[in-house]
C-alpha cells in the first residue's frame, strides 16, 4: 500500500496535524521520520493513506497547518519527495 509522510517541524505540530485530519475522518498516524529521509536525524511526521491525501491537504490548508515536506512511501519501501 502507498502512504504519504507529512513531515512536521515538531512533535506538537505533528499531533495537531493528526488531530485536524482525524476531525475530518482521515486516519493519521504520528511517527518518527525515517532516517533515510531525515536530514538532521530526528523529527516527526504524519502518515496518511494515498487515497486520502487530496482531502488531507485540503483539511490541513483549512486548519492553517502546513507540512515542511511531503514524501511518498511506496509498498517496496522506497521514498520520493513530492512537490506541492
XYZ file of C-alpha atoms in Angstrom:
84
model
C 0.000 0.000 0.000
C 1.197 3.528 -0.755
C 1.355 6.152 2.008
C 2.290 9.796 2.243
C 4.511 11.135 5.013
C 3.790 14.727 6.011
C 6.979 15.969 7.662
C 6.309 18.289 10.609
C 8.578 20.728 12.432
C 7.907 19.247 15.896
C 6.042 16.545 17.765
C 3.385 19.053 18.841
C 2.861 20.169 15.255
C 2.571 16.535 14.126
C -0.010 15.872 16.846
C -2.026 18.936 15.803
C -1.848 17.800 12.176
C -3.067 14.298 13.030
C -5.881 15.693 15.171
C -7.045 18.005 12.356
C -7.109 15.055 9.967
C -8.948 12.809 12.435
C -11.619 15.530 12.815
C -12.491 15.169 9.114
C -12.427 11.369 9.216
C -8.931 10.694 7.881
C -6.823 8.157 9.747
C -3.450 9.702 10.565
C -0.526 8.127 12.406
C 2.165 10.199 14.130
C 5.570 8.565 13.779
C 9.265 9.387 13.724
C 10.705 10.441 10.383
C 12.645 7.525 8.855
C 16.423 8.048 8.999
C 16.651 7.584 5.245
C 14.817 10.870 4.622
C 15.689 12.785 7.791
C 18.276 15.486 7.212
C 19.081 16.030 10.896
C 18.415 12.562 12.284
C 15.221 13.400 14.116
C 11.740 14.741 13.589
C 8.162 13.637 13.360
C 5.738 13.029 10.552
C 2.134 12.090 9.968
C 1.443 9.011 7.844
C -1.656 9.164 5.624
C -3.005 6.658 3.109
C -2.572 7.678 -0.529
C -6.316 7.501 -1.142
C -6.861 10.307 1.403
C -4.011 12.660 0.530
C -6.043 15.166 -1.506
C -8.655 15.569 1.218
C -5.921 15.639 3.853
C -4.080 18.521 2.179
C -7.333 20.498 1.838
C -8.176 19.886 5.512
C -4.701 20.976 6.600
C -4.864 24.122 4.480
C -8.220 24.983 6.071
C -6.689 24.420 9.521
C -3.635 26.503 8.532
C -1.281 23.603 9.218
C 1.413 23.142 6.600
C 3.917 20.268 6.416
C 7.590 21.113 5.882
C 7.948 18.390 3.224
C 5.863 15.561 1.812
C 7.215 12.157 0.838
C 5.591 9.171 -0.849
C 6.294 5.825 0.803
C 5.895 3.073 -1.788
C 4.990 -0.537 -0.998
C 8.579 -1.603 -1.766
C 9.929 0.724 0.968
C 11.300 3.451 -1.314
C 10.663 7.146 -0.704
C 10.275 10.095 -3.089
C 9.774 13.720 -2.162
C 6.636 15.314 -3.588
C 6.463 18.959 -4.623
C 3.156 20.576 -3.737
